[in-house]
PDB file of C-alpha atoms and ligand atoms in Angstrom:
ATOM      1  CA  MET A 113       0.000   0.000   0.000  1.00  0.00           C
ATOM      2  CA  SER A 114       1.402   3.414  -0.955  1.00  0.00           C
ATOM      3  CA  GLN A 115       1.767   6.044   1.752  1.00  0.00           C
ATOM      4  CA  GLU A 116      -1.099   8.053   0.211  1.00  0.00           C
ATOM      5  CA  ASN A 117      -3.424   5.045   0.241  1.00  0.00           C
ATOM      6  CA  PHE A 118      -2.388   4.197   3.795  1.00  0.00           C
ATOM      7  CA  LYS A 119      -3.271   7.723   4.957  1.00  0.00           C
ATOM      8  CA  GLU A 120      -6.596   7.565   3.115  1.00  0.00           C
ATOM      9  CA  ALA A 121      -7.433   4.221   4.801  1.00  0.00           C
ATOM     10  CA  LEU A 122      -6.665   5.714   8.215  1.00  0.00           C
ATOM     11  CA  LYS A 123      -8.939   8.663   7.467  1.00  0.00           C
ATOM     12  CA  GLN A 124     -11.784   6.353   6.429  1.00  0.00           C
ATOM     13  CA  LYS A 125     -11.512   4.400   9.686  1.00  0.00           C
ATOM     14  CA  ASP A 126     -11.756   7.656  11.593  1.00  0.00           C
ATOM     15  CA  LEU A 127     -15.171   8.509  10.177  1.00  0.00           C
ATOM     16  CA  PRO A 128     -18.265   7.936  12.343  1.00  0.00           C
ATOM     17  CA  ILE A 129     -20.996   5.338  11.903  1.00  0.00           C
ATOM     18  CA  GLY A 130     -24.444   6.766  11.109  1.00  0.00           C
ATOM     19  CA  VAL A 131     -27.388   5.234  12.977  1.00  0.00           C
ATOM     20  CA  PHE A 132     -31.047   6.193  12.646  1.00  0.00           C
ATOM     21  CA  ASP A 133     -34.520   5.385  13.912  1.00  0.00           C
ATOM     22  CA  SER A 134     -37.932   7.036  13.958  1.00  0.00           C
ATOM     23  CA  GLY A 135     -37.314   8.142  17.559  1.00  0.00           C
ATOM     24  CA  VAL A 136     -35.565   6.919  20.695  1.00  0.00           C
ATOM     25  CA  GLY A 137     -35.798   3.179  19.963  1.00  0.00           C
ATOM     26  CA  GLY A 138     -32.595   3.057  17.935  1.00  0.00           C
ATOM     27  CA  LEU A 139     -30.690   4.042  21.074  1.00  0.00           C
ATOM     28  CA  THR A 140     -30.984   0.396  22.148  1.00  0.00           C
ATOM     29  CA  VAL A 141     -28.904  -0.456  19.069  1.00  0.00           C
ATOM     30  CA  VAL A 142     -26.462   2.395  19.749  1.00  0.00           C
ATOM     31  CA  ARG A 143     -26.001   1.078  23.305  1.00  0.00           C
ATOM     32  CA  GLU A 144     -25.009  -2.300  21.904  1.00  0.00           C
ATOM     33  CA  ILE A 145     -22.643  -0.783  19.304  1.00  0.00           C
ATOM     34  CA  MET A 146     -20.981   1.245  22.084  1.00  0.00           C
ATOM     35  CA  ARG A 147     -20.501  -1.962  24.079  1.00  0.00           C
ATOM     36  CA  GLN A 148     -19.120  -4.087  21.268  1.00  0.00           C
ATOM     37  CA  ILE A 149     -17.012  -1.539  19.371  1.00  0.00           C
ATOM     38  CA  PRO A 150     -16.270   1.181  21.948  1.00  0.00           C
ATOM     39  CA  LYS A 151     -13.657   2.994  19.861  1.00  0.00           C
ATOM     40  CA  GLU A 152     -16.074   3.961  17.122  1.00  0.00           C
ATOM     41  CA  ARG A 153     -17.620   7.386  16.697  1.00  0.00           C
ATOM     42  CA  ILE A 154     -21.401   7.475  16.184  1.00  0.00           C
ATOM     43  CA  ILE A 155     -23.802   9.994  14.697  1.00  0.00           C
ATOM     44  CA  TYR A 156     -27.413   9.227  15.626  1.00  0.00           C
ATOM     45  CA  PHE A 157     -30.545  10.670  14.099  1.00  0.00           C
ATOM     46  CA  GLY A 158     -33.994  10.191  15.698  1.00  0.00           C
ATOM     47  CA  ASP A 159     -36.920  11.339  13.572  1.00  0.00           C
ATOM     48  CA  THR A 160     -38.863  12.542  16.605  1.00  0.00           C
ATOM     49  CA  ALA A 161     -41.005  14.952  14.568  1.00  0.00           C
ATOM     50  CA  ARG A 162     -42.449  12.143  12.425  1.00  0.00           C
ATOM     51  CA  VAL A 163     -42.498   9.183  14.848  1.00  0.00           C
ATOM     52  CA  PRO A 164     -44.199   6.673  14.720  1.00  0.00           C
ATOM     53  CA  TYR A 165     -43.305   5.034  11.401  1.00  0.00           C
ATOM     54  CA  GLY A 166     -45.107   1.826  12.323  1.00  0.00           C
ATOM     55  CA  GLY A 167     -48.525   2.652  10.864  1.00  0.00           C
ATOM     56  CA  LYS A 168     -47.278   4.621   7.846  1.00  0.00           C
ATOM     57  CA  SER A 169     -47.104   3.393   4.261  1.00  0.00           C
ATOM     58  CA  LYS A 170     -44.049   1.909   2.592  1.00  0.00           C
ATOM     59  CA  GLU A 171     -43.746   4.976   0.314  1.00  0.00           C
ATOM     60  CA  ILE A 172     -43.692   7.424   3.223  1.00  0.00           C
ATOM     61  CA  VAL A 173     -41.289   5.410   5.375  1.00  0.00           C
ATOM     62  CA  THR A 174     -38.992   5.011   2.358  1.00  0.00           C
ATOM     63  CA  ARG A 175     -39.061   8.744   1.617  1.00  0.00           C
ATOM     64  CA  TYR A 176     -38.279   9.592   5.255  1.00  0.00           C
ATOM     65  CA  SER A 177     -35.497   7.007   5.390  1.00  0.00           C
ATOM     66  CA  GLU A 178     -33.898   8.288   2.197  1.00  0.00           C
ATOM     67  CA  GLN A 179     -33.899  11.840   3.551  1.00  0.00           C
ATOM     68  CA  ILE A 180     -32.164  10.656   6.714  1.00  0.00           C
ATOM     69  CA  VAL A 181     -29.590   8.702   4.732  1.00  0.00           C
ATOM     70  CA  ARG A 182     -28.819  11.874   2.746  1.00  0.00           C
ATOM     71  CA  PHE A 183     -28.390  13.775   6.025  1.00  0.00           C
ATOM     72  CA  LEU A 184     -26.061  11.093   7.447  1.00  0.00           C
ATOM     73  CA  GLU A 185     -24.051  10.989   4.231  1.00  0.00           C
ATOM     74  CA  SER A 186     -23.665  14.770   4.438  1.00  0.00           C
ATOM     75  CA  GLN A 187     -21.995  14.123   7.832  1.00  0.00           C
ATOM     76  CA  GLN A 188     -19.495  11.837   6.088  1.00  0.00           C
ATOM     77  CA  VAL A 189     -20.289   8.596   7.830  1.00  0.00           C
ATOM     78  CA  LYS A 190     -18.446   5.424   6.807  1.00  0.00           C
ATOM     79  CA  ALA A 191     -21.425   3.065   7.281  1.00  0.00           C
ATOM     80  CA  ILE A 192     -25.123   3.295   8.077  1.00  0.00           C
ATOM     81  CA  VAL A 193     -27.187   1.224  10.513  1.00  0.00           C
ATOM     82  CA  VAL A 194     -30.927   1.344   9.940  1.00  0.00           C
ATOM     83  CA  ALA A 195     -31.830   0.907  13.632  1.00  0.00           C
ATOM     84  CA  CYS A 196     -35.545   0.724  12.920  1.00  0.00           C
ATOM     85  CA  ASN A 197     -37.316  -2.474  11.969  1.00  0.00           C
ATOM     86  CA  THR A 198     -40.051  -0.685  10.032  1.00  0.00           C
ATOM     87  CA  ALA A 199     -37.505   1.233   7.935  1.00  0.00           C
ATOM     88  CA  SER A 200     -35.442  -1.949   7.518  1.00  0.00           C
ATOM     89  CA  ALA A 201     -38.528  -3.821   6.340  1.00  0.00           C
ATOM     90  CA  TYR A 202     -39.659  -1.146   3.889  1.00  0.00           C
ATOM     91  CA  ALA A 203     -36.636   0.808   2.746  1.00  0.00           C
ATOM     92  CA  LEU A 204     -33.422  -1.162   3.298  1.00  0.00           C
ATOM     93  CA  GLU A 205     -33.212  -2.714  -0.187  1.00  0.00           C
ATOM     94  CA  LYS A 206     -33.609   0.657  -1.867  1.00  0.00           C
ATOM     95  CA  ILE A 207     -31.092   2.341   0.428  1.00  0.00           C
ATOM     96  CA  GLU A 208     -28.570  -0.463  -0.121  1.00  0.00           C
ATOM     97  CA  LYS A 209     -28.863  -0.153  -3.893  1.00  0.00           C
ATOM     98  CA  LYS A 210     -28.274   3.606  -3.876  1.00  0.00           C
ATOM     99  CA  SER A 211     -25.622   3.881  -1.194  1.00  0.00           C
ATOM    100  CA  LYS A 212     -21.893   3.795  -1.843  1.00  0.00           C
ATOM    101  CA  ILE A 213     -21.123   2.926   1.790  1.00  0.00           C
ATOM    102  CA  PRO A 214     -22.052  -0.255   3.712  1.00  0.00           C
ATOM    103  CA  VAL A 215     -25.623  -0.295   5.069  1.00  0.00           C
ATOM    104  CA  ILE A 216     -27.139  -2.803   7.491  1.00  0.00           C
ATOM    105  CA  GLY A 217     -30.586  -3.211   8.995  1.00  0.00           C
ATOM    106  CA  VAL A 218     -31.844  -4.924  12.136  1.00  0.00           C
ATOM    107  CA  VAL A 219     -34.217  -7.547  10.726  1.00  0.00           C
ATOM    108  CA  LYS A 220     -31.819 -10.106   9.231  1.00  0.00           C
ATOM    109  CA  PRO A 221     -29.618 -10.343  12.357  1.00  0.00           C
ATOM    110  CA  GLY A 222     -32.682 -10.833  14.591  1.00  0.00           C
ATOM    111  CA  ALA A 223     -34.191 -13.464  12.300  1.00  0.00           C
ATOM    112  CA  LYS A 224     -30.894 -15.355  12.246  1.00  0.00           C
ATOM    113  CA  THR A 225     -30.620 -15.490  16.040  1.00  0.00           C
ATOM    114  CA  ALA A 226     -34.220 -16.656  16.459  1.00  0.00           C
ATOM    115  CA  ALA A 227     -33.791 -19.417  13.862  1.00  0.00           C
ATOM    116  CA  GLU A 228     -30.707 -20.585  15.745  1.00  0.00           C
ATOM    117  CA  VAL A 229     -32.082 -20.584  19.282  1.00  0.00           C
ATOM    118  CA  THR A 230     -35.594 -21.989  18.835  1.00  0.00           C
ATOM    119  CA  VAL A 231     -36.039 -25.572  19.947  1.00  0.00           C
ATOM    120  CA  ASN A 232     -39.657 -26.278  18.981  1.00  0.00           C
ATOM    121  CA  GLY A 233     -39.494 -24.169  15.792  1.00  0.00           C
ATOM    122  CA  LYS A 234     -42.317 -21.860  16.923  1.00  0.00           C
ATOM    123  CA  ILE A 235     -41.161 -18.250  16.810  1.00  0.00           C
ATOM    124  CA  GLY A 236     -43.186 -15.189  17.732  1.00  0.00           C
ATOM    125  CA  VAL A 237     -42.482 -11.716  16.375  1.00  0.00           C
ATOM    126  CA  ILE A 238     -43.796  -8.556  18.002  1.00  0.00           C
ATOM    127  CA  ALA A 239     -43.338  -5.422  15.946  1.00  0.00           C
ATOM    128  CA  THR A 240     -45.097  -2.437  14.398  1.00  0.00           C
ATOM    129  CA  GLU A 241     -48.022  -2.907  12.022  1.00  0.00           C
ATOM    130  CA  GLY A 242     -45.752  -2.129   9.062  1.00  0.00           C
ATOM    131  CA  THR A 243     -43.110  -4.701   9.979  1.00  0.00           C
ATOM    132  CA  ILE A 244     -45.728  -7.402  10.605  1.00  0.00           C
ATOM    133  CA  ARG A 245     -47.578  -6.582   7.374  1.00  0.00           C
ATOM    134  CA  SER A 246     -44.340  -6.810   5.366  1.00  0.00           C
ATOM    135  CA  GLU A 247     -43.839 -10.407   6.664  1.00  0.00           C
ATOM    136  CA  ILE A 248     -40.113  -9.785   6.427  1.00  0.00           C
ATOM    137  CA  TYR A 249     -39.205 -11.731   9.582  1.00  0.00           C
ATOM    138  CA  LYS A 250     -41.234 -14.699   8.378  1.00  0.00           C
ATOM    139  CA  ARG A 251     -39.441 -14.610   5.010  1.00  0.00           C
ATOM    140  CA  TYR A 252     -35.935 -14.464   6.485  1.00  0.00           C
ATOM    141  CA  ILE A 253     -36.629 -17.089   9.151  1.00  0.00           C
ATOM    142  CA  GLU A 254     -38.139 -19.507   6.647  1.00  0.00           C
ATOM    143  CA  GLU A 255     -35.096 -19.070   4.397  1.00  0.00           C
ATOM    144  CA  LEU A 256     -32.945 -20.278   7.291  1.00  0.00           C
ATOM    145  CA  LYS A 257     -35.316 -22.854   8.773  1.00  0.00           C
ATOM    146  CA  THR A 258     -37.991 -24.027   6.351  1.00  0.00           C
ATOM    147  CA  GLU A 259     -39.983 -25.943   8.974  1.00  0.00           C
ATOM    148  CA  ALA A 260     -40.271 -22.940  11.322  1.00  0.00           C
ATOM    149  CA  GLU A 261     -43.679 -21.554  12.243  1.00  0.00           C
ATOM    150  CA  VAL A 262     -43.632 -17.763  12.598  1.00  0.00           C
ATOM    151  CA  ILE A 263     -46.450 -15.970  14.388  1.00  0.00           C
ATOM    152  CA  GLY A 264     -46.503 -12.193  14.142  1.00  0.00           C
ATOM    153  CA  LYS A 265     -48.334  -9.756  16.382  1.00  0.00           C
ATOM    154  CA  ALA A 266     -48.445  -5.996  15.867  1.00  0.00           C
ATOM    155  CA  CYS A 267     -48.221  -4.027  19.127  1.00  0.00           C
ATOM    156  CA  PRO A 268     -48.801  -0.409  18.042  1.00  0.00           C
ATOM    157  CA  LEU A 269     -49.312   1.012  21.546  1.00  0.00           C
ATOM    158  CA  PHE A 270     -45.891  -0.093  22.755  1.00  0.00           C
ATOM    159  CA  VAL A 271     -44.095   2.702  20.880  1.00  0.00           C
ATOM    160  CA  PRO A 272     -45.991   5.649  22.432  1.00  0.00           C
ATOM    161  CA  LEU A 273     -45.735   3.993  25.863  1.00  0.00           C
ATOM    162  CA  VAL A 274     -41.951   3.821  25.494  1.00  0.00           C
ATOM    163  CA  GLU A 275     -41.694   7.327  24.028  1.00  0.00           C
ATOM    164  CA  GLU A 276     -43.629   8.560  27.090  1.00  0.00           C
ATOM    165  CA  GLY A 277     -41.177   6.788  29.377  1.00  0.00           C
ATOM    166  CA  LEU A 278     -43.777   4.374  30.827  1.00  0.00           C
ATOM    167  CA  LEU A 279     -41.258   1.547  30.905  1.00  0.00           C
ATOM    168  CA  GLU A 280     -42.362   0.039  34.225  1.00  0.00           C
ATOM    169  CA  ASP A 281     -45.995   0.949  34.600  1.00  0.00           C
ATOM    170  CA  PRO A 282     -49.301  -0.854  35.251  1.00  0.00           C
ATOM    171  CA  VAL A 283     -50.674   0.563  31.986  1.00  0.00           C
ATOM    172  CA  THR A 284     -47.831  -1.022  30.020  1.00  0.00           C
ATOM    173  CA  ASP A 285     -48.428  -4.307  31.899  1.00  0.00           C
ATOM    174  CA  GLU A 286     -52.105  -4.294  31.008  1.00  0.00           C
ATOM    175  CA  ILE A 287     -51.485  -3.570  27.313  1.00  0.00           C
ATOM    176  CA  ALA A 288     -48.749  -6.221  27.171  1.00  0.00           C
ATOM    177  CA  GLN A 289     -51.110  -8.837  28.591  1.00  0.00           C
ATOM    178  CA  ARG A 290     -53.713  -8.052  25.949  1.00  0.00           C
ATOM    179  CA  TYR A 291     -51.259  -8.101  23.055  1.00  0.00           C
ATOM    180  CA  LEU A 292     -49.250 -11.124  24.117  1.00  0.00           C
ATOM    181  CA  SER A 293     -51.996 -13.564  25.190  1.00  0.00           C
ATOM    182  CA  VAL A 294     -52.372 -14.877  21.640  1.00  0.00           C
ATOM    183  CA  LEU A 295     -48.643 -15.625  21.518  1.00  0.00           C
ATOM    184  CA  ILE A 296     -48.701 -17.404  24.875  1.00  0.00           C
ATOM    185  CA  ASP A 297     -51.541 -19.605  23.606  1.00  0.00           C
ATOM    186  CA  SER A 298     -49.619 -20.458  20.424  1.00  0.00           C
ATOM    187  CA  GLY A 299     -46.822 -22.225  22.361  1.00  0.00           C
ATOM    188  CA  ILE A 300     -43.850 -20.285  20.963  1.00  0.00           C
ATOM    189  CA  ASP A 301     -40.498 -20.825  22.676  1.00  0.00           C
ATOM    190  CA  THR A 302     -38.790 -17.772  21.157  1.00  0.00           C
ATOM    191  CA  LEU A 303     -39.995 -14.198  20.800  1.00  0.00           C
ATOM    192  CA  ILE A 304     -38.282 -11.556  18.660  1.00  0.00           C
ATOM    193  CA  LEU A 305     -38.482  -7.997  19.945  1.00  0.00           C
ATOM    194  CA  GLY A 306     -38.967  -6.799  16.367  1.00  0.00           C
ATOM    195  CA  CYS A 307     -39.085  -3.089  17.092  1.00  0.00           C
ATOM    196  CA  THR A 308     -36.101  -1.222  18.480  1.00  0.00           C
ATOM    197  CA  HIS A 309     -38.311   0.421  21.110  1.00  0.00           C
ATOM    198  CA  TYR A 310     -39.299  -2.898  22.673  1.00  0.00           C
ATOM    199  CA  PRO A 311     -36.045  -3.860  24.440  1.00  0.00           C
ATOM    200  CA  LEU A 312     -36.836  -0.942  26.739  1.00  0.00           C
ATOM    201  CA  ILE A 313     -39.898  -2.832  28.011  1.00  0.00           C
ATOM    202  CA  ARG A 314     -38.162  -6.183  27.884  1.00  0.00           C
ATOM    203  CA  ARG A 315     -38.799  -6.833  31.560  1.00  0.00           C
ATOM    204  CA  THR A 316     -42.556  -6.391  31.165  1.00  0.00           C
ATOM    205  CA  VAL A 317     -42.656  -8.562  28.041  1.00  0.00           C
ATOM    206  CA  GLY A 318     -40.547 -11.234  29.753  1.00  0.00           C
ATOM    207  CA  ARG A 319     -42.766 -11.253  32.831  1.00  0.00           C
ATOM    208  CA  VAL A 320     -45.930 -11.657  30.766  1.00  0.00           C
ATOM    209  CA  MET A 321     -44.505 -14.327  28.434  1.00  0.00           C
ATOM    210  CA  GLY A 322     -42.905 -16.374  31.234  1.00  0.00           C
ATOM    211  CA  GLU A 323     -39.455 -17.877  31.667  1.00  0.00           C
ATOM    212  CA  GLN A 324     -39.956 -20.638  29.111  1.00  0.00           C
ATOM    213  CA  VAL A 325     -39.949 -18.121  26.252  1.00  0.00           C
ATOM    214  CA  ARG A 326     -36.586 -16.818  25.101  1.00  0.00           C
ATOM    215  CA  LEU A 327     -36.570 -13.153  24.100  1.00  0.00           C
ATOM    216  CA  VAL A 328     -34.403 -12.134  21.148  1.00  0.00           C
ATOM    217  CA  ASN A 329     -33.149  -8.564  20.976  1.00  0.00           C
ATOM    218  CA  PRO A 330     -31.818  -8.033  17.422  1.00  0.00           C
ATOM    219  CA  ALA A 331     -29.604  -5.158  18.640  1.00  0.00           C
ATOM    220  CA  TYR A 332     -26.909  -7.549  19.877  1.00  0.00           C
ATOM    221  CA  GLU A 333     -26.596  -9.417  16.574  1.00  0.00           C
ATOM    222  CA  THR A 334     -26.795  -6.182  14.589  1.00  0.00           C
ATOM    223  CA  ALA A 335     -23.821  -4.717  16.445  1.00  0.00           C
ATOM    224  CA  LEU A 336     -21.898  -7.953  15.917  1.00  0.00           C
ATOM    225  CA  GLU A 337     -22.702  -7.963  12.205  1.00  0.00           C
ATOM    226  CA  LEU A 338     -21.635  -4.327  11.984  1.00  0.00           C
ATOM    227  CA  LYS A 339     -18.331  -5.149  13.642  1.00  0.00           C
ATOM    228  CA  ASN A 340     -17.696  -8.009  11.214  1.00  0.00           C
ATOM    229  CA  LEU A 341     -18.633  -5.886   8.229  1.00  0.00           C
ATOM    230  CA  LEU A 342     -16.309  -3.043   9.245  1.00  0.00           C
ATOM    231  CA  GLN A 343     -13.525  -5.532   9.837  1.00  0.00           C
ATOM    232  CA  GLU A 344     -14.040  -7.113   6.444  1.00  0.00           C
ATOM    233  CA  LYS A 345     -13.985  -3.687   4.722  1.00  0.00           C
ATOM    234  CA  GLU A 346     -10.947  -2.634   6.780  1.00  0.00           C
ATOM    235  CA  LEU A 347     -12.972   0.173   8.308  1.00  0.00           C
ATOM    236  CA  LEU A 348     -12.921  -0.924  11.944  1.00  0.00           C
ATOM    237  CA  GLN A 349     -11.469   1.766  14.189  1.00  0.00           C
ATOM    238  CA  ASP A 350      -8.650   0.405  16.321  1.00  0.00           C
ATOM    239  CA  GLU A 351      -7.709   3.567  18.144  1.00  0.00           C
ATOM    240  CA  LYS A 352      -9.640   5.575  20.694  1.00  0.00           C
ATOM    241  CA  PRO A 353     -10.849   8.962  19.372  1.00  0.00           C
ATOM    242  CA  MET A 354      -8.471  11.838  20.104  1.00  0.00           C
ATOM    243  CA  LEU A 355      -9.046  13.635  23.371  1.00  0.00           C
ATOM    244  CA  GLY A 356     -11.629  16.376  22.937  1.00  0.00           C
ATOM    245  CA  THR A 357     -13.352  14.611  20.028  1.00  0.00           C
ATOM    246  CA  ASN A 358     -17.107  14.488  20.287  1.00  0.00           C
ATOM    247  CA  GLN A 359     -17.380  10.695  20.057  1.00  0.00           C
ATOM    248  CA  TYR A 360     -21.180  10.510  20.053  1.00  0.00           C
ATOM    249  CA  GLN A 361     -23.414  13.072  18.383  1.00  0.00           C
ATOM    250  CA  PHE A 362     -27.192  13.128  18.507  1.00  0.00           C
ATOM    251  CA  PHE A 363     -29.581  14.832  16.083  1.00  0.00           C
ATOM    252  CA  VAL A 364     -33.380  14.907  16.098  1.00  0.00           C
ATOM    253  CA  SER A 365     -36.126  16.504  14.024  1.00  0.00           C
ATOM    254  CA  ASP A 366     -38.028  17.804  17.101  1.00  0.00           C
ATOM    255  CA  GLY A 367     -38.021  17.898  20.914  1.00  0.00           C
ATOM    256  CA  ALA A 368     -34.276  17.932  21.552  1.00  0.00           C
ATOM    257  CA  ASP A 369     -34.664  18.380  25.330  1.00  0.00           C
ATOM    258  CA  LYS A 370     -37.086  15.509  25.728  1.00  0.00           C
ATOM    259  CA  PHE A 371     -34.808  13.291  23.668  1.00  0.00           C
ATOM    260  CA  ARG A 372     -31.760  14.246  25.755  1.00  0.00           C
ATOM    261  CA  TYR A 373     -33.598  13.455  28.963  1.00  0.00           C
ATOM    262  CA  PHE A 374     -34.605  10.038  27.593  1.00  0.00           C
ATOM    263  CA  ALA A 375     -31.123   9.279  26.235  1.00  0.00           C
ATOM    264  CA  ASN A 376     -29.696   9.928  29.680  1.00  0.00           C
ATOM    265  CA  THR A 377     -31.925   7.245  31.162  1.00  0.00           C
ATOM    266  CA  ILE A 378     -30.475   4.723  28.681  1.00  0.00           C
ATOM    267  CA  PHE A 379     -26.761   5.483  28.646  1.00  0.00           C
ATOM    268  CA  LYS A 380     -24.298   5.461  31.504  1.00  0.00           C
ATOM    269  CA  TYR A 381     -22.339   8.352  30.068  1.00  0.00           C
ATOM    270  CA  GLY A 382     -23.974  11.794  30.008  1.00  0.00           C
ATOM    271  CA  VAL A 383     -25.565  12.976  26.765  1.00  0.00           C
ATOM    272  CA  LEU A 384     -25.024  16.715  26.944  1.00  0.00           C
ATOM    273  CA  ALA A 385     -26.037  18.062  23.568  1.00  0.00           C
ATOM    274  CA  VAL A 386     -28.786  17.087  21.141  1.00  0.00           C
ATOM    275  CA  LYS A 387     -29.179  19.157  18.011  1.00  0.00           C
ATOM    276  CA  GLN A 388     -32.448  19.725  16.182  1.00  0.00           C
ATOM    277  CA  ILE A 389     -32.296  19.872  12.382  1.00  0.00           C
ATOM    278  CA  ASN A 390     -34.821  20.339   9.614  1.00  0.00           C
ATOM    279  CA  ILE A 391     -34.801  16.919   7.969  1.00  0.00           C
ATOM    280  CA  GLU A 392     -37.109  18.082   5.182  1.00  0.00           C
ATOM    281  CA  GLU A 393     -34.142  19.999   3.779  1.00  0.00           C
ATOM    282  CA  TYR A 394     -32.393  16.763   2.806  1.00  0.00           C
TER     283      TYR A 394
HETATM  284  N1  DGL B  47     -38.495   1.698  16.436  1.00  0.00           N
HETATM  285  C1  DGL B  47     -39.135   1.436  15.212  1.00  0.00           C
HETATM  286  C2  DGL B  47     -39.005   0.010  14.734  1.00  0.00           C
HETATM  287  O1  DGL B  47     -38.051  -0.638  15.100  1.00  0.00           O
HETATM  288  C3  DGL B  47     -40.511   1.888  14.978  1.00  0.00           C
HETATM  289  C4  DGL B  47     -41.278   2.685  15.910  1.00  0.00           C
HETATM  290  C5  DGL B  47     -42.267   3.483  15.132  1.00  0.00           C
HETATM  291  O2  DGL B  47     -41.834   4.524  14.669  1.00  0.00           O
HETATM  292  O3  DGL B  47     -43.410   3.057  14.941  1.00  0.00           O
HETATM  293  O4  DGL B  47     -39.806  -0.461  13.970  1.00  0.00           O
END
């Protein structure tokens, strides 16, 4: 490798990873990326002005996602993580085709884990209406395990409950019991938390489903896949960011203060600044 190329490769490694979601849910994926590849810089965008995506059409979610990708690319990211199941289900293929940098979603990694860990082959998926309607989990799981039975259940009220911070609350318990009873009756042994907001109410879901059901949080596998991908493309950062570098940056389309407050309940380190941008400009 020439000295010029070597310098260029170092510069590429230095660039941040772009992560986005419709709101705060993608922070569960960021948390996992921070754990598994702590030297990386991250730029996060939460589309808090237009959340929820779950009940919106494929066309709208794709348009929103493409705008966000343009914003992240303008920040010179080296890879993009679509930390939203609904956007992964509807827009990932299109984004992948257009993008010059590596892009990964959260659905494939979650489907892979569930197909691996199920014993009786009965897998439940809880997600937004859009993700369930797309049947994307079912498709990926059946590709890996043809005999698997996949039972999907849309849980649209979970997202506003999480966004309102009602993570441990009798209201959330009550709603969870209503949504999940059909899955308990179906005898699944594995349940995919197919919306990035849901790991935040994992305890409630686990309590209602019972110990015999294994919960799969796709965030873990997504971060692992991201690490492998960066390694393969020689983009994995092996040095800590320079002192004074803003390692993690957060952008939203509305409600920066509310987002910051929420982010600080998720991360151990303090999120000090959240910037609001006009995403419609991208
Ligand atoms: N967190 C998103 C997902 O993983 C969706 C929440 C929403 O905007 O409806 O699907």
